[in-house]
Amino acid sequence: MRLENDLLLRVAQGAEVERPPVWLMRQAGRILPEYRALRAKLSGFKELVETPALAAEVTLQPVDILGVDAAIIFSDILVIPEAMGLTYEMIEKKGPSFPKTIQSQKDIEDLIEGGDAASELTYVYDALALTKKELAGRVPLIGFAGAPWTIFAYMVEGGGSKTFSKARKMLFREPELAHALLEKITRTTIAYLKEKVKHGADLIQLFDSWAGILSPALYKEFAIPYLRQITEALREEETPVTVFAKDAWFALRELDALPCQVIGLDWTQNPADLRKLLQTDKAFQGNLDPCQLYAPGEKVAEATKKMLATFGKKHIANLGHGVYPDTPLEGVRAFIQTVQAHRY
Amino acid sequence: MRLENDLLLRVAQGAEVERPPVWLMRQAGRILPEYRALRAKLSGFKELVETPALAAEVTLQPVDILGVDAAIIFSDILVIPEAMGLTYEMIEKKGPSFPKTIQSQKDIEDLIEGGDAASELTYVYDALALTKKELAGRVPLIGFAGAPWTIFAYMVEGGGSKTFSKARKMLFREPELAHALLEKITRTTIAYLKEKVKHGADLIQLFDSWAGILSPALYKEFAIPYLRQITEALREEETPVTVFAKDAWFALRELDALPCQVIGLDWTQNPADLRKLLQTDKAFQGNLDPCQLYAPGEKVAEATKKMLATFGKKHIANLGHGVYPDTPLEGVRAFIQTVQAHRY
């Protein structure tokens, strides 16, 4: 199906566009009263993730209500560990928690992996297909997954952490075990993302949320090779890929060398400096500080214009991280409208 | 009093030394069984902080037991907000929590500040004087404080946070209010650190633990000017100062421009690259990944040697962050011994 608004894909493919496309990480979520109303009727977060009609509904909300230039399927990066055999719970105000974690070779051997694991996630593929149908070509649909290191971090640590010291400990004490787990996560993620593309994802984003807690040497050893495997596997699909490795300022050359089309930037990055440094043709995505949207609308507009000037062309406008749940809609709308009024 | 081992001070002052000094951030703490035994007898963390004889005892433990080249007074950066009028609780396994936080101009007006606040902290000064006496000139004694932005973050947020979005929100919505609070924190910190020097601190370290969550522009506006005020005020004391702004890779030029003698580096930094980039004469402190100490002793020694080679001279050996509480002593000792066996 031909897309009415294909700005996102054109930028990812390196084509000229009249203005940057704009969407927000976590746009399908608690910033919208319509989301909160639906969510209040449910038993929990996972019911929403696992019910295709509901996931599709909240995926469409920001397209309908905010007019963003892309939809991103409502889901969670932790469906992958779950499909591999580690169930998680989403605890209100605390975040994810895994009753069972990966500690030994036996734990890794017991995991389901690859296509077998990916085939557990039909609810995600159904949600994609349904969303795609309901979008009716208005905007592209983004599919996503966690990067292997980030998924590994949750599977070993058992939940969120300031330091992820248990997960990092395995890299130092049992590097072969760590690689074995990362391999399984990677094979599963590839199978999963290929299914996502098959069911309607127009672009894939990989989130390496915990990239910044690894040293450059560890990131090169335990993260980059698996991102490479995934991005190379996705080349066959001809679907563009965005890699967003938060706080990985020290690995940008390595990220740039991956066969992906877009690099996501957090708000500590200066895209103009980075464009010069990397001499890259890739598009950049980002990177307004999510807290900027707490400011009054006119201040948001001003900061957004400044950001657009720093990026220049080859830019997908977004925040530098997921939008915070208590962000006022005034700030969100000012951000989106300022980008959409921009012309190169 | 003349110090027997003044390696730390000589490096900070730019003198030639035969080998790098070594100490560990959080060395007085849960890594030592002797600390845990003492701590188990007390009502809580704050009893230890507020009882000079006990604080001195745990400060001396790593000098006596591990043979590090410096002592750092056992205390907490949050004594500053407390002296200003915001009491905190230290909740086991959760971290600090402030029942009352700063939300309005009135809250800021109500704060005690400067010398009046600093004079509340006699237990810290007594602990320093007692430690200094018991050290009897063996090694230098380090005093410390949180950097104003980090103290601000706790006072507004009310505790630890992944995003410190409430604290950052104030920077965007009420920048004048934020500056007013930062001014008061700064004046208090200066008075406090001058007292610390008077009571025996040979070197001062400023911890900007939450530097990395600000954008470069915000860090320049809300952090650097206050670090400058403190480092300039401490010039009069002729006491060297270390500034450790964790994850502030984007502000290293600005940190280098401060009148401090040492820059602390986290484990994402490559000191050799940084030395070239900054062309600085300052000493660097750091930066082994704390998780490296989980590895077997011989691997720790190997990684430590590699680190020493990357730093070259003008180096104070340390981890890139505080030592994690569950670190095996084998790793800690291998780290210290490898540095102490090194010769330039």
XYZ file of C-alpha atoms in Angstrom:
688
model
C 0.000 0.000 0.000
C 1.251 3.435 -0.918
C 1.663 5.722 2.073
C 0.051 9.159 2.122
C 2.788 10.466 4.399
C 6.071 8.676 3.863
C 8.396 11.402 5.178
C 9.913 9.055 7.768
C 10.831 6.424 5.199
C 12.140 8.923 2.695
C 14.496 10.413 5.263
C 15.622 6.947 6.350
C 16.285 6.055 2.718
C 18.334 9.198 2.153
C 15.817 10.997 -0.078
C 15.192 14.747 -0.073
C 12.179 15.896 1.910
C 10.521 19.261 2.432
C 10.590 19.066 6.250
C 11.609 16.549 8.945
C 9.074 13.946 10.039
C 8.265 13.956 13.755
C 7.204 11.314 16.245
C 7.907 10.730 19.943
C 9.359 7.707 21.627
C 6.630 6.439 24.035
C 4.027 8.518 22.204
C 1.517 5.684 22.659
C 1.274 5.924 26.397
C 0.433 7.833 29.499
C 0.762 11.342 28.068
C -2.650 10.907 26.416
C -5.826 11.033 28.545
C -7.388 8.619 26.032
C -4.652 6.110 26.827
C -5.088 6.530 30.577
C -8.847 6.042 30.267
C -8.395 2.775 28.382
C -5.594 1.612 30.670
C -7.718 2.236 33.789
C -10.235 -0.356 32.609
C -7.626 -3.118 32.315
C -6.045 -5.546 34.755
C -2.562 -4.276 33.924
C 0.015 -3.206 31.415
C 0.517 -6.695 30.038
C -3.159 -7.101 29.146
C -2.706 -4.102 26.879
C 0.481 -5.498 25.340
C -1.052 -8.928 24.779
C -4.449 -7.938 23.347
C -4.003 -7.006 19.673
C -7.143 -4.881 19.378
C -6.164 -2.819 22.412
C -2.504 -2.507 21.417
C -3.645 -1.342 17.971
C -6.039 1.158 19.527
C -3.376 2.880 21.639
C -0.897 2.738 18.758
C -3.313 4.759 16.652
C -4.165 7.321 19.343
C -1.162 9.619 18.823
C -1.664 9.492 15.043
C -5.324 10.475 15.400
C -4.978 12.903 18.298
C -1.520 14.427 17.893
C -0.983 14.045 14.157
C 2.519 12.568 14.376
C 4.230 11.415 11.185
C 4.656 7.794 12.292
C 2.977 5.178 14.454
C 5.036 2.887 16.669
C 3.446 -0.369 17.687
C 2.495 -0.440 21.364
C 4.493 -3.255 22.927
C 7.427 -3.883 25.250
C 11.004 -4.929 24.632
C 10.576 -7.591 27.346
C 8.268 -9.773 25.249
C 11.525 -11.300 23.949
C 12.789 -12.692 27.279
C 9.243 -13.835 27.966
C 9.041 -15.716 24.666
C 12.401 -17.285 25.529
C 11.005 -18.610 28.794
C 11.485 -15.833 31.358
C 8.147 -14.361 32.364
C 8.154 -10.799 33.651
C 5.779 -8.805 35.792
C 5.224 -5.097 35.307
C 4.971 -3.559 38.750
C 3.176 -0.240 38.979
C 5.592 2.671 39.649
C 8.501 0.245 39.902
C 8.979 -1.266 36.483
C 9.631 -4.786 35.236
C 10.596 -7.664 37.479
C 11.673 -11.213 36.526
C 10.947 -13.862 39.172
C 13.509 -16.122 37.476
C 16.774 -14.811 36.048
C 19.703 -16.253 34.090
C 22.586 -17.324 36.326
C 24.112 -20.467 34.834
C 24.846 -22.398 31.681
C 21.882 -24.643 32.483
C 19.591 -21.587 32.596
C 20.799 -20.597 29.135
C 20.432 -24.135 27.770
C 16.841 -24.235 28.999
C 15.833 -21.155 27.012
C 13.605 -21.384 23.962
C 15.225 -19.445 21.115
C 15.140 -18.269 17.518
C 12.044 -18.975 15.459
C 10.562 -21.182 18.198
C 10.588 -18.303 20.645
C 9.504 -15.732 18.068
C 6.515 -17.869 17.113
C 5.159 -17.370 20.651
C 4.576 -13.710 19.933
C 1.574 -13.922 17.603
C -0.209 -11.250 19.642
C 2.446 -8.741 18.526
C 2.147 -9.723 14.869
C -1.635 -9.568 15.070
C -1.438 -6.118 16.631
C 0.828 -4.982 13.795
C -1.445 -6.358 11.091
C -4.491 -4.790 12.685
C -2.786 -1.430 13.142
C -1.515 -1.483 9.591
C -5.041 -2.050 8.356
C -6.508 0.697 10.500
C -3.773 3.130 9.567
C -4.883 2.636 5.967
C -1.616 4.075 4.678
C -1.768 7.362 6.559
C 1.722 7.117 8.113
C 4.443 4.465 8.384
C 4.346 1.919 11.193
C 7.480 1.406 13.293
C 8.312 -1.954 14.848
C 10.966 -2.295 17.512
C 13.024 -4.550 19.733
C 15.514 -4.141 22.532
C 19.161 -4.498 21.516
C 20.698 -7.769 22.721
C 22.825 -6.151 25.449
C 19.791 -4.406 26.951
C 17.688 -7.586 26.879
C 20.611 -9.501 28.385
C 20.848 -6.890 31.160
C 17.235 -7.490 32.190
C 17.469 -11.286 31.923
C 20.513 -11.468 34.202
C 19.729 -8.572 36.552
C 16.047 -9.442 36.928
C 14.748 -5.882 36.619
C 15.760 -2.265 36.348
C 18.878 -1.135 38.186
C 21.036 1.958 38.478
C 24.211 -0.020 37.837
C 23.145 -3.371 36.314
C 26.131 -4.694 38.247
C 24.910 -8.317 38.211
C 24.574 -8.261 34.448
C 27.952 -6.566 34.006
C 29.525 -8.996 36.465
C 28.740 -11.862 34.091
C 30.651 -10.101 31.303
C 33.760 -10.058 33.501
C 33.438 -13.425 35.221
C 31.861 -15.644 32.596
C 32.298 -13.998 29.210
C 31.617 -17.235 27.263
C 28.316 -17.665 29.069
C 27.441 -14.053 28.314
C 28.159 -14.571 24.621
C 26.054 -17.744 24.575
C 23.091 -15.850 25.999
C 23.612 -12.897 23.667
C 23.670 -15.277 20.685
C 20.320 -16.755 21.691
C 18.780 -13.347 22.250
C 20.088 -12.207 18.861
C 18.714 -15.205 16.960
C 15.340 -14.726 18.626
C 15.317 -11.002 17.897
C 16.114 -11.555 14.234
C 13.285 -14.068 13.833
C 10.959 -11.726 15.729
C 11.816 -8.652 13.670
C 11.440 -10.533 10.398
C 7.926 -11.470 11.502
C 7.277 -7.860 12.424
C 8.292 -6.742 8.954
C 6.124 -9.456 7.435
C 3.157 -8.175 9.442
C 3.500 -4.544 8.476
C 6.443 -2.810 10.134
C 7.846 -0.218 7.714
C 10.911 0.618 9.796
C 12.573 -1.127 12.726
C 14.063 0.639 15.735
C 16.518 -1.089 18.061
C 16.624 0.327 21.588
C 19.893 -0.136 23.455
C 18.648 1.593 26.569
C 21.530 0.504 28.809
C 24.351 1.061 26.333
C 25.835 3.843 28.425
C 26.785 1.717 31.423
C 29.313 -0.350 29.468
C 32.873 0.758 28.881
C 33.836 1.337 25.241
C 35.789 -1.942 25.211
C 32.885 -3.976 26.597
C 30.425 -2.312 24.274
C 32.582 -3.293 21.309
C 32.793 -6.868 22.542
C 29.297 -7.550 23.893
C 26.974 -5.158 22.073
C 28.193 -4.117 18.620
C 28.624 -7.648 17.127
C 25.021 -8.522 17.963
C 23.676 -5.244 16.623
C 25.641 -6.067 13.496
C 24.045 -9.515 13.187
C 20.579 -8.015 13.481
C 21.132 -5.114 11.099
C 22.712 -7.435 8.540
C 19.838 -9.898 8.772
C 17.366 -7.070 8.254
C 19.095 -5.956 5.057
C 17.361 -8.862 3.322
C 14.034 -7.314 4.261
C 14.902 -3.928 2.746
C 13.325 -2.334 5.797
C 15.243 0.630 7.187
C 16.641 0.330 10.705
C 17.239 2.918 13.421
C 19.736 2.119 16.161
C 19.284 4.135 19.338
C 22.020 3.360 21.850
C 21.322 5.719 24.716
C 24.372 7.382 26.288
C 26.760 5.461 24.022
C 28.609 8.616 22.984
C 31.834 6.588 23.000
C 30.624 4.079 20.389
C 29.194 6.344 17.732
C 31.826 5.427 15.144
C 31.017 1.753 15.640
C 27.280 2.430 15.459
C 27.800 4.448 12.299
C 29.633 1.485 10.742
C 26.545 -0.755 11.129
C 24.358 -1.360 8.076
C 21.537 0.731 9.535
C 19.982 3.862 8.065
C 19.283 6.017 11.113
C 21.182 6.740 14.331
C 19.161 7.855 17.334
C 20.744 10.546 19.504
C 20.067 11.402 23.128
C 20.006 15.014 24.305
C 23.645 15.120 25.359
C 24.700 14.974 21.694
C 25.323 17.914 19.389
C 24.227 16.625 15.956
C 26.163 19.296 14.039
C 29.453 18.353 15.730
C 28.664 14.680 15.274
C 27.863 15.059 11.568
C 31.303 16.613 11.100
C 33.050 14.033 13.249
C 31.482 10.972 11.653
C 31.260 12.299 8.087
C 28.213 10.074 7.813
C 25.382 10.027 5.303
C 23.032 8.332 7.743
C 20.001 10.156 9.069
C 19.951 11.231 12.709
C 16.937 10.955 14.974
C 16.340 13.012 18.093
C 17.075 14.769 20.325
C 15.189 17.361 22.372
C 15.500 16.907 26.135
C 12.165 15.341 27.209
C 12.104 17.837 30.107
C 12.012 20.700 27.625
C 8.340 19.822 27.013
C 7.515 20.854 30.586
C 8.224 24.463 29.576
C 5.499 26.812 28.274
C 4.538 26.250 24.615
C 6.432 29.251 23.222
C 9.640 28.133 24.947
C 9.169 24.639 23.512
C 8.723 26.104 20.034
C 11.877 28.174 20.442
C 13.943 25.206 21.642
C 12.546 23.022 18.857
C 13.542 25.568 16.202
C 17.017 25.702 17.668
C 17.203 21.907 17.574
C 16.035 21.804 13.937
C 18.772 24.271 12.991
C 21.434 22.149 14.702
C 20.381 19.019 12.825
C 19.910 20.429 9.357
C 18.683 17.891 6.796
C 18.618 14.074 7.154
C 16.738 14.434 10.389
C 13.855 12.603 12.049
C 12.632 14.912 14.800
C 12.071 13.238 18.152
C 13.011 13.601 21.783
C 16.327 12.338 23.100
C 14.489 9.644 25.068
C 10.921 8.488 25.674
C 8.435 11.226 26.533
C 7.875 11.379 30.313
C 4.399 10.265 31.424
C 3.502 13.561 33.136
C 4.433 15.765 30.163
C 1.784 18.433 29.507
C 0.091 18.072 26.121
C 0.753 21.772 25.478
C 4.474 21.019 25.245
C 3.943 17.904 23.140
C 1.761 19.786 20.653
C 4.113 22.762 20.472
C 6.962 20.379 19.648
C 5.060 18.548 16.911
C 3.574 21.698 15.383
C 6.909 23.498 15.286
C 8.524 20.625 13.400
C 5.614 20.294 11.012
C 5.655 24.032 10.224
C 9.376 23.902 9.440
C 10.571 24.004 5.809
C 14.069 23.355 4.574
C 52.228 17.598 60.128
C 54.450 16.112 57.436
C 52.873 13.177 55.660
C 54.716 9.878 55.375
C 52.916 9.087 52.122
C 51.992 12.228 50.207
C 51.779 10.684 46.732
C 48.180 11.859 46.294
C 49.002 15.472 47.062
C 52.143 15.477 44.971
C 50.239 14.249 41.931
C 47.489 16.796 42.536
C 50.110 19.559 42.782
C 51.748 18.497 39.547
C 54.948 17.076 41.066
C 56.804 14.019 39.767
C 56.119 10.776 41.595
C 57.520 7.266 41.331
C 54.118 5.585 40.974
C 50.431 6.581 41.029
C 48.657 6.754 44.387
C 45.575 4.556 44.703
C 42.340 4.789 46.651
C 38.759 3.716 45.931
C 35.629 5.799 45.982
C 33.390 4.277 48.724
C 36.375 2.391 50.157
C 35.053 3.067 53.663
C 31.963 0.947 53.367
C 30.318 -2.366 52.831
C 33.169 -4.077 50.989
C 34.951 -4.573 54.335
C 33.678 -7.228 56.789
C 34.971 -4.955 59.588
C 32.649 -2.219 58.359
C 29.681 -4.569 58.128
C 30.324 -5.837 61.670
C 30.329 -2.299 63.056
C 27.343 -1.236 60.983
C 25.282 -4.232 62.181
C 25.490 -2.935 65.744
C 24.013 0.462 64.867
C 20.491 1.795 64.428
C 21.254 2.902 60.893
C 23.512 4.595 58.368
C 22.956 8.049 59.814
C 24.144 7.048 63.285
C 27.466 6.179 61.660
C 27.627 9.460 59.750
C 26.731 11.526 62.801
C 28.994 9.896 65.413
C 32.541 11.231 64.956
C 34.305 8.318 66.659
C 32.493 5.779 64.493
C 32.911 7.780 61.279
C 36.629 8.071 62.057
C 36.853 4.335 62.749
C 35.408 3.307 59.387
C 37.423 5.995 57.599
C 40.599 4.406 58.932
C 39.615 0.803 58.126
C 40.664 0.795 54.450
C 43.963 2.497 55.347
C 44.712 -0.133 57.999
C 43.298 -3.168 56.211
C 43.802 -2.450 52.516
C 46.768 -0.079 52.634
C 45.316 2.543 50.292
C 47.248 5.753 49.704
C 44.522 8.079 50.993
C 41.672 8.146 53.486
C 38.339 9.714 52.600
C 36.185 10.848 55.475
C 33.117 8.650 55.936
C 30.100 10.889 55.428
C 27.324 11.614 52.954
C 26.787 14.370 50.423
C 23.250 14.785 51.802
C 24.397 16.319 55.074
C 24.279 19.623 53.157
C 20.534 19.610 52.397
C 19.968 18.428 55.953
C 21.977 21.325 57.395
C 19.947 23.642 55.158
C 16.720 22.358 56.677
C 15.727 19.302 54.620
C 16.088 16.160 56.701
C 16.652 12.922 54.826
C 16.125 9.283 55.676
C 18.392 6.546 54.395
C 16.162 3.622 53.492
C 17.832 0.215 53.392
C 18.224 -1.100 49.821
C 16.383 1.936 48.463
C 18.581 4.928 49.161
C 17.880 8.430 50.438
C 14.419 9.906 50.775
C 13.411 13.485 51.665
C 9.970 13.772 53.321
C 9.956 17.481 52.377
C 11.293 18.774 49.051
C 11.836 22.178 47.433
C 8.928 23.226 45.232
C 8.484 26.986 45.595
C 10.203 30.300 46.231
C 8.923 30.133 49.817
C 10.625 26.755 50.293
C 13.900 28.295 49.127
C 13.467 31.395 51.312
C 12.938 29.164 54.343
C 16.274 27.393 53.929
C 19.166 27.995 56.287
C 22.284 28.733 54.238
C 25.968 29.593 54.112
C 27.918 29.661 57.361
C 24.744 29.242 59.432
C 23.988 25.927 57.743
C 27.615 24.793 57.697
C 27.906 25.419 61.428
C 25.295 22.679 61.993
C 27.747 20.064 60.784
C 30.146 19.947 63.718
C 29.955 16.150 63.743
C 31.654 16.109 60.338
C 34.404 18.471 61.459
C 34.924 16.477 64.647
C 35.186 13.272 62.628
C 37.804 14.898 60.396
C 39.870 16.169 63.325
C 39.708 12.784 65.034
C 40.619 10.908 61.861
C 43.466 13.291 61.160
C 44.854 12.639 64.623
C 44.534 8.865 64.315
C 46.041 8.845 60.849
C 49.107 10.445 62.424
C 50.379 11.566 59.031
C 50.314 8.163 57.351
C 48.307 9.229 54.298
C 46.362 12.334 53.224
C 42.734 12.771 54.240
C 40.180 13.613 51.562
C 37.103 15.703 52.322
C 34.205 15.902 49.904
C 30.880 17.439 48.999
C 28.246 16.953 46.352
C 28.373 19.420 43.479
C 25.535 21.958 43.628
C 23.583 20.449 40.699
C 23.596 17.006 42.319
C 22.499 18.380 45.711
C 19.821 20.423 43.945
C 18.620 17.274 42.171
C 18.025 15.496 45.495
C 16.415 18.524 47.174
C 13.873 18.984 44.376
C 13.341 15.339 43.401
C 13.188 14.058 46.972
C 15.347 10.979 46.397
C 17.136 8.940 43.772
C 15.574 8.701 40.325
C 16.422 7.311 36.904
C 15.524 10.574 35.210
C 15.438 13.273 37.936
C 12.659 14.710 35.782
C 11.173 16.809 38.611
C 14.525 18.449 39.282
C 15.150 19.020 35.577
C 11.611 20.330 35.137
C 12.434 23.231 37.466
C 15.376 24.206 35.237
C 12.991 24.564 32.295
C 9.968 26.048 34.036
C 11.451 28.219 36.764
C 15.091 28.855 35.933
C 15.361 31.858 38.303
C 14.119 29.733 41.188
C 16.625 27.042 40.272
C 19.465 29.550 40.275
C 18.349 30.919 43.652
C 18.480 27.431 45.153
C 21.821 26.645 43.505
C 23.268 29.880 44.927
C 22.228 28.895 48.445
C 23.615 25.384 48.061
C 26.862 26.827 46.729
C 27.321 29.303 49.564
C 26.656 26.541 52.086
C 29.047 24.159 50.366
C 31.833 26.743 50.331
C 31.450 27.436 54.060
C 31.297 23.685 54.722
C 34.396 22.841 52.685
C 36.403 25.649 54.285
C 35.572 24.136 57.668
C 36.576 20.733 56.364
C 39.946 22.087 55.293
C 40.335 23.791 58.672
C 39.687 20.463 60.396
C 42.186 18.459 58.431
C 41.087 17.748 54.855
C 44.184 17.696 52.624
C 42.278 17.514 49.352
C 38.644 18.163 48.453
C 36.621 16.099 45.996
C 33.394 17.389 44.458
C 31.006 14.675 43.309
C 28.630 15.640 40.512
C 26.956 12.254 40.417
C 24.037 13.330 38.230
C 25.980 15.470 35.778
C 25.246 13.100 32.905
C 21.498 13.661 32.799
C 21.793 17.309 31.815
C 22.252 18.482 28.256
C 25.521 20.289 27.523
C 23.681 23.632 27.442
C 21.987 23.074 30.801
C 25.185 21.813 32.367
C 26.937 25.006 31.293
C 24.152 27.124 32.721
C 23.222 25.297 35.933
C 26.316 23.353 36.982
C 29.595 24.855 35.787
C 29.137 28.366 37.284
C 28.594 26.897 40.748
C 31.517 24.516 40.445
C 33.529 27.586 39.487
C 32.416 29.504 42.582
C 33.440 26.624 44.825
C 36.781 25.912 43.172
C 37.635 29.626 43.207
C 36.737 29.951 46.869
C 38.930 26.965 47.692
C 41.942 28.538 45.978
C 42.361 30.696 49.078
C 42.818 27.519 51.100
C 45.580 26.182 48.854
C 43.945 22.784 49.120
C 43.827 20.830 45.864
C 40.427 20.004 44.436
C 39.197 17.059 42.376
C 36.046 17.491 40.316
C 34.319 14.233 39.375
C 31.334 14.860 37.133
C 30.078 11.409 36.277
C 28.995 10.858 32.662
C 29.665 14.511 31.775
C 31.758 13.578 28.747
C 30.262 16.584 26.927
C 31.533 19.124 29.478
C 35.148 18.096 29.893
C 36.529 21.271 28.337
C 34.496 23.349 30.774
C 35.573 21.169 33.706
C 39.178 21.488 32.600
C 38.831 25.275 32.626
C 37.933 25.277 36.346
C 40.644 26.164 38.856
C 40.825 22.590 40.125
C 43.836 20.291 40.095
C 42.330 16.882 39.332
C 39.577 15.685 36.989
C 37.815 12.445 37.877
C 36.957 10.157 34.961
C 34.331 7.441 34.761
C 35.031 4.172 32.932
C 33.571 5.305 29.620
C 36.517 7.702 29.157
C 39.789 6.974 27.419
C 42.332 9.077 29.353
C 44.939 8.969 26.570
C 42.500 10.403 24.008
C 41.300 12.939 26.533
C 44.805 14.095 27.426
C 45.398 14.808 23.730
C 42.031 16.492 23.264
C 42.218 18.759 26.298
C 45.979 19.419 26.214
C 45.648 19.740 29.966
C 48.273 19.670 32.702
C 45.747 18.608 35.311
C 45.953 15.185 36.897
C 43.295 12.598 36.028
C 41.688 10.273 38.549
C 40.067 6.953 37.722
C 38.815 4.918 35.999
C 38.594 1.122 36.138
C 35.073 -0.251 35.706
C 33.942 -1.203 39.239
C 32.625 -4.470 37.778
C 36.142 -5.403 36.721
C 36.847 -6.199 40.394
C 34.370 -9.103 40.227
C 36.839 -10.911 37.948
C 39.520 -13.289 39.290
C 42.588 -11.533 40.779
C 44.890 -12.152 37.808
C 42.353 -10.659 35.400
C 42.012 -7.633 37.658
C 45.788 -7.199 37.698
C 45.898 -7.426 33.907
C 43.129 -4.859 33.451
C 44.736 -2.561 36.022
C 48.075 -2.660 34.182
C 46.308 -1.812 30.961
C 44.569 1.097 32.679
C 47.862 2.394 34.100
C 49.394 2.334 30.636
C 46.484 4.323 29.190
C 46.805 7.037 31.825
C 50.561 7.463 31.906
C 51.770 10.007 34.493
C 49.669 12.598 36.376
C 47.342 9.856 37.484
C 45.518 9.021 40.702
C 44.421 5.402 40.349
C 40.819 4.737 41.300
C 37.685 3.136 39.924
C 35.408 4.987 37.537
C 32.711 5.124 40.242
C 32.233 3.985 43.820
C 33.190 0.380 44.550
C 30.081 -1.836 44.579
C 29.151 -3.222 48.013
C 29.376 -6.887 46.997
C 32.836 -6.615 45.421
C 35.101 -9.508 46.486
C 38.148 -8.389 48.481
C 40.324 -10.456 46.159
C 39.579 -8.055 43.340
C 40.013 -4.979 45.530
C 43.394 -6.168 46.759
C 44.591 -7.157 43.280
C 43.709 -3.661 42.067
C 45.533 -1.880 44.899
C 48.585 -4.132 44.809
C 48.971 -3.830 41.044
C 48.980 -0.038 41.245
C 51.376 -0.018 44.171
C 53.819 -2.343 42.389
C 53.833 -0.109 39.316
C 56.816 2.156 38.614
C 57.007 4.911 36.032
